[in-house]
Coordinates of C-alpha atoms and ligand atoms in Angstrom, one line a residue:
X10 CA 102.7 6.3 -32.0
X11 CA 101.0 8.5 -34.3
X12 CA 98.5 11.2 -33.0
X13 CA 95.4 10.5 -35.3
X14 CA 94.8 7.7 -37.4
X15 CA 95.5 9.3 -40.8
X16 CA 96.9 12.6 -41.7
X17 CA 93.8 13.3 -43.9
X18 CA 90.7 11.5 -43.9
X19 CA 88.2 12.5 -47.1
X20 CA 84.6 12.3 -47.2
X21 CA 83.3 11.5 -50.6
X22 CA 84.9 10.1 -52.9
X23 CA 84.2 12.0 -56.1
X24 CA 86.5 13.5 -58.7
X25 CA 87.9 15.9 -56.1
X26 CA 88.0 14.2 -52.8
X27 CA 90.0 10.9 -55.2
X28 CA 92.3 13.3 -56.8
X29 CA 93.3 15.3 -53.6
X30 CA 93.6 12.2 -51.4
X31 CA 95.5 10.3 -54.5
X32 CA 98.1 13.0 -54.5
X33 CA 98.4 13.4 -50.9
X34 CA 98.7 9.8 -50.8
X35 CA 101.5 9.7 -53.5
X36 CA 103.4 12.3 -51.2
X37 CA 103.6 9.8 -48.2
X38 CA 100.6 11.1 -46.4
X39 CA 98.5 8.3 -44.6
X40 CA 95.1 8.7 -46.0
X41 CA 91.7 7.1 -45.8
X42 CA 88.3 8.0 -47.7
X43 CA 84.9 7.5 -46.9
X44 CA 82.2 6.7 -49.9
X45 CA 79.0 5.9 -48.7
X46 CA 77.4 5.0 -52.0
X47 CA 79.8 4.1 -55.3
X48 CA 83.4 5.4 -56.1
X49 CA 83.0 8.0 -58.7
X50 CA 81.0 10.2 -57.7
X51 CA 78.6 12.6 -59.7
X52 CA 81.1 12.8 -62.8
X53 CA 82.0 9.6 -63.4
X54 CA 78.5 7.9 -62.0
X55 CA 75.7 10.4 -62.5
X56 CA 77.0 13.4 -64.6
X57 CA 79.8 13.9 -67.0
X58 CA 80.6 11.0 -68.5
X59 CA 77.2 9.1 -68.5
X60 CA 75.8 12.1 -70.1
X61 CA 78.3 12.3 -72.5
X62 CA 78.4 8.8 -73.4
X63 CA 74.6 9.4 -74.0
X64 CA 75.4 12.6 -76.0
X65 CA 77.9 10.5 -78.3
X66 CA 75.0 8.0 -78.5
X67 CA 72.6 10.6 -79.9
X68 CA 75.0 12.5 -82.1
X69 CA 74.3 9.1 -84.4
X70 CA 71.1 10.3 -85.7
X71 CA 73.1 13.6 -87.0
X72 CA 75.8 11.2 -89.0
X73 CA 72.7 9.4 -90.4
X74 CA 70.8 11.8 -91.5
X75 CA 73.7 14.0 -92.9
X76 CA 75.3 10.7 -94.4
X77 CA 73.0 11.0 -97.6
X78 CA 74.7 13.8 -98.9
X79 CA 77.8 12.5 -99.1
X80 CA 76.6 9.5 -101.1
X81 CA 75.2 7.1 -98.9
X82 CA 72.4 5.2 -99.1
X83 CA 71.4 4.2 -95.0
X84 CA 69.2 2.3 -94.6
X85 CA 66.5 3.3 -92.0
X86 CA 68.5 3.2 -88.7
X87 CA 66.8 1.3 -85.6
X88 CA 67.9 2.4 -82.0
X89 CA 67.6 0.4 -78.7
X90 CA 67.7 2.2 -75.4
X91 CA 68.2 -0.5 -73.2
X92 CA 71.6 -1.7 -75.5
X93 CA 72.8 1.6 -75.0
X94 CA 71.9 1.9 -71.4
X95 CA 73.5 -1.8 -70.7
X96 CA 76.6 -0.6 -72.4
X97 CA 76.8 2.7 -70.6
X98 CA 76.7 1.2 -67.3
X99 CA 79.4 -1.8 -68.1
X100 CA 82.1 0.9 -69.2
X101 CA 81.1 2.7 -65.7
X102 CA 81.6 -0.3 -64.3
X103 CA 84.7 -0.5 -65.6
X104 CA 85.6 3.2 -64.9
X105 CA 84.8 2.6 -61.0
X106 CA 87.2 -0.1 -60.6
X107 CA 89.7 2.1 -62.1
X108 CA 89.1 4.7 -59.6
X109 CA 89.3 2.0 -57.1
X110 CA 92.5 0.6 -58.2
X111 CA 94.3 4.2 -58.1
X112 CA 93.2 5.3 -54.9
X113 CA 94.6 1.5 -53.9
X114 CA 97.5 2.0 -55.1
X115 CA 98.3 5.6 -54.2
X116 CA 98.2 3.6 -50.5
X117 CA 94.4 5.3 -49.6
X118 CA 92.1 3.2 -47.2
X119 CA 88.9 3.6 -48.4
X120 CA 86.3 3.1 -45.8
X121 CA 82.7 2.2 -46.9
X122 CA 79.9 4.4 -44.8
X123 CA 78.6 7.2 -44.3
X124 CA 80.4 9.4 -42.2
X125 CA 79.6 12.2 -40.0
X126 CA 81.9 14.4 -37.7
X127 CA 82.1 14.0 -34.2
X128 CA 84.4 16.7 -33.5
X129 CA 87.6 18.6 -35.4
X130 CA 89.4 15.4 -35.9
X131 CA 87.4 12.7 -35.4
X132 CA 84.8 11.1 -37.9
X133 CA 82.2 8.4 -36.9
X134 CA 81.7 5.8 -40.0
X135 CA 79.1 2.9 -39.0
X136 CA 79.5 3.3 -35.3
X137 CA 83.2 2.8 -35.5
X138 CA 85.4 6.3 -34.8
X139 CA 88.7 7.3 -36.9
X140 CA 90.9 10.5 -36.1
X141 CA 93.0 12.6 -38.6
X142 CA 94.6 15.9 -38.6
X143 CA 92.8 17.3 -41.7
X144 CA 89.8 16.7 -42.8
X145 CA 88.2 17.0 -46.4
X146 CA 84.6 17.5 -47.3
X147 CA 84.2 16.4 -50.6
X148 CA 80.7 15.7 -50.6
X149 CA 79.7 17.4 -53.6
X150 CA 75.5 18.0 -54.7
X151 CA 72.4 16.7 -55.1
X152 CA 69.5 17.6 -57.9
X153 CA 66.9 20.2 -56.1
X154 CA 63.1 20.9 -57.3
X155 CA 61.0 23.6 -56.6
X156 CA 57.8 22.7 -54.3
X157 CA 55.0 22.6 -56.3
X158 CA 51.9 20.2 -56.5
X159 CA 52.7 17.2 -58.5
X160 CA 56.2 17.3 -58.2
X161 CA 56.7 13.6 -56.8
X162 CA 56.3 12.6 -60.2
X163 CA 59.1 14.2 -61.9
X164 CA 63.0 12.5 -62.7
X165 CA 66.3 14.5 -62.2
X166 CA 69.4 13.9 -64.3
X167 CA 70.0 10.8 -62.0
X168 CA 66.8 8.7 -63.1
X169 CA 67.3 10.1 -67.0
X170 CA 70.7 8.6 -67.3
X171 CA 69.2 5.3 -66.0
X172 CA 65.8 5.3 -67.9
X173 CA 64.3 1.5 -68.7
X174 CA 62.5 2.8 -71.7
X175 CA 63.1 6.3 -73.8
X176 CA 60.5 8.4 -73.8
X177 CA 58.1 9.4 -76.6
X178 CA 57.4 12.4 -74.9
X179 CA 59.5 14.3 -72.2
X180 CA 59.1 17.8 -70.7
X181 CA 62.0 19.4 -69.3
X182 CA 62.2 22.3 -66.5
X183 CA 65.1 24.8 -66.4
X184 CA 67.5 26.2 -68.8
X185 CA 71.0 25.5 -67.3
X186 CA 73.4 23.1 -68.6
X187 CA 72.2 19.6 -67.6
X188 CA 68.1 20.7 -69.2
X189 CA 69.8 21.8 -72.1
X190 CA 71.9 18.7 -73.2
X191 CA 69.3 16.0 -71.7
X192 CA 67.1 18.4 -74.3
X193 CA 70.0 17.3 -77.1
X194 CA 70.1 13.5 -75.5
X195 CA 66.3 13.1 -76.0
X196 CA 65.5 15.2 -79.2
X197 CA 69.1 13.1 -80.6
X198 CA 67.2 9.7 -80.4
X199 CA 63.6 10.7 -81.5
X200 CA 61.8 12.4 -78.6
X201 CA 59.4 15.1 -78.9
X202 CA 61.3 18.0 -76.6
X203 CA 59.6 20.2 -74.6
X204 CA 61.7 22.7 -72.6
X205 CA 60.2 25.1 -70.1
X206 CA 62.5 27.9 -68.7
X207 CA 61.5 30.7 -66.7
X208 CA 63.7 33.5 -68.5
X209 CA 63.5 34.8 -72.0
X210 CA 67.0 32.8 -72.9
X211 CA 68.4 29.6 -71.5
X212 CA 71.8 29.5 -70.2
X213 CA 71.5 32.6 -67.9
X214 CA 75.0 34.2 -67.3
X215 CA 76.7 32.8 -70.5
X216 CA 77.4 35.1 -73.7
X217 CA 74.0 36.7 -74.7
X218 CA 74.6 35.7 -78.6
X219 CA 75.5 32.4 -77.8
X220 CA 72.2 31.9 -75.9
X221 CA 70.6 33.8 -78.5
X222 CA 72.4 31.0 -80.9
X223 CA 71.7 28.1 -79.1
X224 CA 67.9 28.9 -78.9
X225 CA 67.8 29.2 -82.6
X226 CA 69.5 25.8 -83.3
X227 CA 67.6 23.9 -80.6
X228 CA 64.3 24.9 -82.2
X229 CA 66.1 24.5 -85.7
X230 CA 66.1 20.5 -84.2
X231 CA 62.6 20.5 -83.4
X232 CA 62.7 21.1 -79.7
X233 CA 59.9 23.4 -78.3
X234 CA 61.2 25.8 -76.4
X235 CA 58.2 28.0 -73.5
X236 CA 60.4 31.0 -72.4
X237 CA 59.4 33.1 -69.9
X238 CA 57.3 30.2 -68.4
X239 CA 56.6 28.5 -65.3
X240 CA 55.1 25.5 -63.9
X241 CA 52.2 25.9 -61.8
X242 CA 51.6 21.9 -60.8
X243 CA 51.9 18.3 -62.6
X244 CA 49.4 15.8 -62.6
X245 CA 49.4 12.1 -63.0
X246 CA 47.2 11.4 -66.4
X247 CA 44.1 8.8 -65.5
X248 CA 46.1 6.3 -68.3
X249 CA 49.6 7.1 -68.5
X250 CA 52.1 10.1 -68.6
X251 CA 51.8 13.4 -66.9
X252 CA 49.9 16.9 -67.4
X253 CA 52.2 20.3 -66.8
X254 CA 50.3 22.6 -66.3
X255 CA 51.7 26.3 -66.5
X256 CA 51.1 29.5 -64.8
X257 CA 50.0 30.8 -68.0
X258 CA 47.0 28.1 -68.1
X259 CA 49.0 25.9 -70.8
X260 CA 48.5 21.9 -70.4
X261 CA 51.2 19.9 -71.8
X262 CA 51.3 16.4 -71.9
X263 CA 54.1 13.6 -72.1
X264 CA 55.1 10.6 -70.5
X265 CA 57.8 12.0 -68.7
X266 CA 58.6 15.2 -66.7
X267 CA 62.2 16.0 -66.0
X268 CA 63.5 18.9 -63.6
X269 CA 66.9 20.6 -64.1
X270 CA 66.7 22.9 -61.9
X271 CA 70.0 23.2 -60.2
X272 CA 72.0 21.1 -57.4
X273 CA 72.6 21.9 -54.2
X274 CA 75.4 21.0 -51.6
X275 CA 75.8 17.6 -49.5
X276 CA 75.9 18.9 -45.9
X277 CA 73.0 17.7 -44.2
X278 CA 73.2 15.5 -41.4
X279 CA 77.7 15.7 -41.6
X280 CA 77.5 17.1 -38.6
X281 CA 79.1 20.4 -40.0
X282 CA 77.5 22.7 -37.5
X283 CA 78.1 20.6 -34.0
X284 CA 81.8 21.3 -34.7
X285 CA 81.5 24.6 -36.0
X286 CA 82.1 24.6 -39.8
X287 CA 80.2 27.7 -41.5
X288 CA 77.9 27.1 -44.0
X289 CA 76.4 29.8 -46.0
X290 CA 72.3 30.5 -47.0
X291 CA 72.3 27.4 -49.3
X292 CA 74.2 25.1 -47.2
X293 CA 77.6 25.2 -48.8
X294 CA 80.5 25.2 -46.7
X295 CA 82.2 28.2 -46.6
X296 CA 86.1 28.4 -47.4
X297 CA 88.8 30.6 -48.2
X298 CA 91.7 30.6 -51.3
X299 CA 92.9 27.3 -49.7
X300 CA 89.5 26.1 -49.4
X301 CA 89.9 26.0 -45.7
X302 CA 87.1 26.5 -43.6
X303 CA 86.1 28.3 -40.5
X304 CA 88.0 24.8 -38.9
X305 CA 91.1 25.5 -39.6
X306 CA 92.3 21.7 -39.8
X307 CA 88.9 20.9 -41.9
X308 CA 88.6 21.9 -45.8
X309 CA 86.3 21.5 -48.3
X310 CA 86.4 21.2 -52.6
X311 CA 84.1 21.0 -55.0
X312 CA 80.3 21.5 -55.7
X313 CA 79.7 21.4 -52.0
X314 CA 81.5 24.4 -51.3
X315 CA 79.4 25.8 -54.5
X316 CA 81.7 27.7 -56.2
X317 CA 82.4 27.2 -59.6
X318 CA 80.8 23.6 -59.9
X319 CA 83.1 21.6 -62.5
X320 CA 84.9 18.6 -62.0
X321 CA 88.3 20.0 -63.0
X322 CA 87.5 22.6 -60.6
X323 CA 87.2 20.3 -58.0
X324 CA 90.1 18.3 -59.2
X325 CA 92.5 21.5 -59.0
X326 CA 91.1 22.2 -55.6
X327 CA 91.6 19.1 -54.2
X328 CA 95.2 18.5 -55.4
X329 CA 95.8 22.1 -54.6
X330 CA 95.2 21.0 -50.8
X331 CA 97.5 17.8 -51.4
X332 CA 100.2 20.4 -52.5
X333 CA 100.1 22.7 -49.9
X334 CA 99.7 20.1 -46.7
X335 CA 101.4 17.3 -47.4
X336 CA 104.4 18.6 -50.7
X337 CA 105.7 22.0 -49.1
X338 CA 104.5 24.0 -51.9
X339 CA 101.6 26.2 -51.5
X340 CA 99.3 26.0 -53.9
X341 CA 95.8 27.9 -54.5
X342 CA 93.3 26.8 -57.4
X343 CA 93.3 29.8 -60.0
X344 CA 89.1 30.5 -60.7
X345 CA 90.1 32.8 -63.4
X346 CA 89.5 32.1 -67.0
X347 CA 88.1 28.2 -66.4
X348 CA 86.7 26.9 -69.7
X349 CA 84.2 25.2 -70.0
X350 CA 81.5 23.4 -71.9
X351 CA 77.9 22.6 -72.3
X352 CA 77.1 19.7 -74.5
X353 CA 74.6 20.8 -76.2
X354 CA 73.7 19.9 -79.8
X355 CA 75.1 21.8 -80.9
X356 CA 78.0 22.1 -78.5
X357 CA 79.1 25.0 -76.6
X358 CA 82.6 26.1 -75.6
X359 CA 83.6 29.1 -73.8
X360 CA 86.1 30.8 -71.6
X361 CA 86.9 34.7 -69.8
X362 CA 84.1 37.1 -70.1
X363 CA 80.8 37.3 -72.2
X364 CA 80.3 40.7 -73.6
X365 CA 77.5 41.4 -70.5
X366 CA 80.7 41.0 -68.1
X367 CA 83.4 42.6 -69.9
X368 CA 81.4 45.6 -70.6
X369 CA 80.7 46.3 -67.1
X370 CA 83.9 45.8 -65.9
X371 CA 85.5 47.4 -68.6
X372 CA 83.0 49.8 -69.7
X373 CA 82.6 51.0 -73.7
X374 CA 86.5 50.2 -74.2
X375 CA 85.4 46.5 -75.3
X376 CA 85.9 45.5 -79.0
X377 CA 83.6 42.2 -80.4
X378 CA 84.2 39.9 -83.2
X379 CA 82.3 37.6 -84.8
X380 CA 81.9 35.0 -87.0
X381 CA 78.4 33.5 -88.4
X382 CA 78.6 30.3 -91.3
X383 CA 77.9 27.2 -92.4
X384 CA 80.1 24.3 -92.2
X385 CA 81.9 23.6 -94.9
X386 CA 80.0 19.9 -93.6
X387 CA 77.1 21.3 -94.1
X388 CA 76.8 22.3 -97.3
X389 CA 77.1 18.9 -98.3
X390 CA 75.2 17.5 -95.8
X391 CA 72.3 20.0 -96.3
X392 CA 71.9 20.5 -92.6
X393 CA 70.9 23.9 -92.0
X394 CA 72.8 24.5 -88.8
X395 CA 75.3 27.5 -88.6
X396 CA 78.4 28.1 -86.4
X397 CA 79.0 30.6 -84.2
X398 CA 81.9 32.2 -82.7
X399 CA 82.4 35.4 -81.1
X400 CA 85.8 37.2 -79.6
X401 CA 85.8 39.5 -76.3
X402 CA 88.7 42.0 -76.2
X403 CA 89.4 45.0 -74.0
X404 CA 89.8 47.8 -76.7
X405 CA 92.3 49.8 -74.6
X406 CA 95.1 46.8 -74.3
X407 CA 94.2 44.2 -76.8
X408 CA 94.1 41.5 -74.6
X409 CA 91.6 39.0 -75.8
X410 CA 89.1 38.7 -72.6
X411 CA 86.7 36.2 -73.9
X412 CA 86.3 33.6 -76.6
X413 CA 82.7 31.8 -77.0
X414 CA 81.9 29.3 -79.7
X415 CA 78.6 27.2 -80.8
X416 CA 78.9 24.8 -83.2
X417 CA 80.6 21.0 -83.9
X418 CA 83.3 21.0 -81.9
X419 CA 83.4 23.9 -79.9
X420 CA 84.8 22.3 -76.1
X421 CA 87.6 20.8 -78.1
X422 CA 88.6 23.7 -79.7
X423 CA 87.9 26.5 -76.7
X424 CA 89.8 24.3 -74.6
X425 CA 93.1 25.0 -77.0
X426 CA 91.8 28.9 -76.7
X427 CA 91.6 28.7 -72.9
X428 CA 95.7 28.4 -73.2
X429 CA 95.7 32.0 -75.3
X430 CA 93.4 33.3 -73.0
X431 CA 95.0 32.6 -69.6
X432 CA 98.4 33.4 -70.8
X433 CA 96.6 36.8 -71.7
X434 CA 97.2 36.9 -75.4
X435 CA 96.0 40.1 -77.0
X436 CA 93.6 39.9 -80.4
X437 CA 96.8 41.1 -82.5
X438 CA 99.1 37.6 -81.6
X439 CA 95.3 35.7 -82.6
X440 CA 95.9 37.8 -86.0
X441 CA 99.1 36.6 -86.2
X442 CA 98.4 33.0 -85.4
X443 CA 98.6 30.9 -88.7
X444 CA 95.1 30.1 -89.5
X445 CA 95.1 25.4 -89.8
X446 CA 93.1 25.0 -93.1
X447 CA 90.4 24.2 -93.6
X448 CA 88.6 24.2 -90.3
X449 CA 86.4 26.0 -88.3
X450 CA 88.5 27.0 -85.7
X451 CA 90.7 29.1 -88.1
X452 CA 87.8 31.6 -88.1
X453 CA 89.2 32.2 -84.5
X454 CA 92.6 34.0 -86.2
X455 CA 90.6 35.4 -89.2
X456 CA 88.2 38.1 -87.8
X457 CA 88.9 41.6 -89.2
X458 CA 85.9 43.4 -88.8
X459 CA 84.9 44.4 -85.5
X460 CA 81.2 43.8 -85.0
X461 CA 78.9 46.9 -84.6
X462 CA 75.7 46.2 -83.2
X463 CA 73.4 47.7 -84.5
X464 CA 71.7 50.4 -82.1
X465 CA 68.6 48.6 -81.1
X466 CA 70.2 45.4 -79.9
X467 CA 73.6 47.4 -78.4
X468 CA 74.5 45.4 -75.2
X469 CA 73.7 47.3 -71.8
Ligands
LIG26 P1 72.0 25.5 -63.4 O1 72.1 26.3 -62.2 O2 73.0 25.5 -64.5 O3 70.6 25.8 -64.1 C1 69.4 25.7 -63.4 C2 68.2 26.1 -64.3 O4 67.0 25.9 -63.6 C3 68.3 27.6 -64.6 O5 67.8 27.8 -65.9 C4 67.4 28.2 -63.6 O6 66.8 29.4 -64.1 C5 66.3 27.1 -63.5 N1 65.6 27.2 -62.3 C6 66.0 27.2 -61.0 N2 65.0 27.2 -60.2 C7 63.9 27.1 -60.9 C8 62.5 27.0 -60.5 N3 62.1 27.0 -59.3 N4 61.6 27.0 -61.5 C9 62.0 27.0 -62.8 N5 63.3 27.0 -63.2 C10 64.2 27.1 -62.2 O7 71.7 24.0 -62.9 P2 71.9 22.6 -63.6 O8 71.0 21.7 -62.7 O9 71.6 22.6 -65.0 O10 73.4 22.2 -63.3 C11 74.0 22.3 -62.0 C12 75.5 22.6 -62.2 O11 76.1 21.5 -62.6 C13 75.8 23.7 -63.3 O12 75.7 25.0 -62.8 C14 77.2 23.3 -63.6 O13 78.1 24.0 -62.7 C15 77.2 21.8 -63.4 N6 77.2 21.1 -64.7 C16 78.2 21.3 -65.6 C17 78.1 20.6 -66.8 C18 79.2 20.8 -67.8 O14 80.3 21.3 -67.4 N7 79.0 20.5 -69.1 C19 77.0 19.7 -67.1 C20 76.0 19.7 -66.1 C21 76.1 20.3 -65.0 P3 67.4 30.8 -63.9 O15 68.5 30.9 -65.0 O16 66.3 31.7 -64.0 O17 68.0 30.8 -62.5

């Protein structure tokens, strides 16, 4: 008779904790999963791909709008929220069962519940106990808000994606990824915008010029941006909609009041500190390179060990774990040089360093190149909307240490970049690349010149 029940049991049943137990599963590991709410998880249910199904939905106004100049007559274009929302949730539907199915057939029990740890190798799921050797916390995050008076009233990305009526009206708090494309979603299907952040830029820690960029393009769409700006309380107007009032003695009104201002882990009340597993300051369990934890039998991927908090991330943590326990090949996820995107309108791609980074790890030895233009698009089109991209390279090897990119397909093409990067290709093999023509990501192998800022803007 076997010792434990399973050889791994997973809680959550996200991107991470489905791929890991998948491929642990498809190595002849006995494995269950516990989901207490839908299988899916943030990405498939509440983040990623809702959001970018509502991004796609949005990007429609851009085609109408830009459709003139190419010699069509549109007529004016009607939207309806609810078709879209309707539709959104039948392909999730659809995407669920999926998830179900492959975790079925990979031979993983899933087990519906919450679950909370009783001890090292034992998990307690609706009163009922099950045992495993290894254990994975996959749990992943949840939305947080700052405590300030009023804030009952606001929405996080969960209740946006799930809206019954779009707003005419919506102000947004934060500047990180999910504000800035629910800013795109909104302002995409007629919103007024209003986005409050409390720094001078949005998108603190990514490429200064792309911020710069993508501040200029979102007001160039008509969404008011308040830097440097904080909300002091919200109040419930005596009709309808909501009053934010700022710290600077603004009152701004709208029918909606979103916050976006970051997620933290899912590790209350898993009973993570009765059997000893560490958590640091904001609750997120604390592991090593094989995203074990101070339990050596009990590991932990994903946003709930709040690392770098992207689903492939999770994905290559989880399976990295399959690997290693349950395939004979030790594997550790790689955090170096992850892409990744923010779907923005206009997009954003980006992977290795922004100049900020480079510069103080490498010091003055760090060479830039950029590119500024229109779209050959837009010049037809007559949207005023520019692209930019911008190359990081270490001026004492070559090696290209960053590539950033706003503009229409930036994630698609970074993610062919990423490739370069992590195989550590120097700017002069970029030079030599064959430029595909015309497009925009030839401007990638075309840079000459390198860019000298000019003294008052140098980078620190
Ligand atoms: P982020 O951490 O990216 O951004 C949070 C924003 O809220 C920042 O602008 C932050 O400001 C601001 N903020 C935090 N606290 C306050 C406060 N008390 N008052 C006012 N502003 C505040 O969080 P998100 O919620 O946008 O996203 C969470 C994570 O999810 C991301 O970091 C990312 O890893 C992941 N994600 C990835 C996506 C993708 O890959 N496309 C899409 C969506 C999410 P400051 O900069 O000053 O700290």
């Amino acid at each position: 008779m076997a010792r434990y029940d399973f050889d791994m049991i997973t809680i959550g049943a996200g991107s991470g904790g489905v791929a890991s137990s998948r491929r642990a599963g498809s190595y002849g590991a006995r494995v269950a999963i516990i989901e207490e709410s839908r299988i899916g998880g943030t990405c498939v249910l509440r983040g990623c791909v809702p959001k970018k199904l509502l991004v796609y939905g949005a990007q429609f106004s851009d085609a109408f709008a830009d459709a003139a100049g190419f010699g069509w007559h549109v007529p004016p274009a009607t939207f309806d929220w609810p078709t879209l929302i309707a539709a959104k949730n039948k392909e999730l539907d659809r995407l669920e069962q999926i998830y179900v199915n492959m975790l079925r057939n990979s031979g993983v029990e899933i087990i519906e519940g919450r679950g909370v740890l009783v001890d090292p190798h034992t998990i307690e799921v609706g009163g009922r106990r099950y045992t495993a050797e290894n254990i994975l916390v996959a749990t992943g995050g949840h939305p947080t808000v700052p405590n300030i008076p009023g804030i009952e009233h606001v929405i996080s990305s969960n209740e946006a994606l799930d809206l019954p009526t779009l707003p005419r009206k919506i102000v947004i708090v934060g500047g990180g990824y999910i504000a800035v494309e629910f800013a795109g979603i909104f302002r995409g299907f007629g919103s007024d915008v209003v986005e409050i952040i409390r720094r001078e830029e949005l998108l603190h820690g990514f490429d200064d010029d792309l911020r710069v960029a993508l501040a200029q393009e979102l007001r160039g769409r008509g969404i008011e941006i308040h830097a440097r700006t904080q909300v002091a309380r919200i109040e419930k107007a005596p009709r309808e909609g909501y009053s934010v009032f700022t710290t600077i003695g603004q009152e701004i009104s709208a029918d909606l009041v979103m916050y976006a201002t970051g997620r933290a882990p899912n590790t209350k009340g898993l009973g993570l500190d009765a059997v000893g597993v560490k958590t640091n300051e904001r609750g997120a369990v604390s592991v090593d390179e094989w995203q074990r934890s101070s339990i050596p039998n009990i590991y932990a991927i994903g946003d709930v060990t709040d690392q770098l908090n992207l689903t492939p991330v999770a994905i290559g943590e989880g399976r990295a774990i399959a690997e290693t326990l349950y395939n004979n090949n030790p594997t550790k996820m790689d955090h170096e040089n992850v892409p990744t995107a923010v779907f923005s309108q206009p997009p954003i791609g980006t992977v290795g360093l922004s100049e900020e980074q480079a510069r103080r790890q490498y010091g003055d030895d760090v060479d830039i190149y950029c590119a500024r233009f229109k779209p050959m698009k837009n010049t037809l089109s007559g949207r005023d909307e520019r692209t930019f991209m911008k190359l990081v390279v270490d001026g004492k090897t070559d090696r290209v240490l960053g590539c950033h990119m706003i503009g229409v397909d930036a994630p698609e093409i970074i993610q062919g970049l990423a490739i370069a990067v992590k195989c550590g290709a120097s700017k002069r093999m970029f030079d030599q690349t064959v430029g595909l023509h015309p497009s925009a990501a030839e401007e990638f192998v075309t840079m000459r010149e390198k860019f000298v800022r000019p003294q008052k803007q140098a980078a620190e």
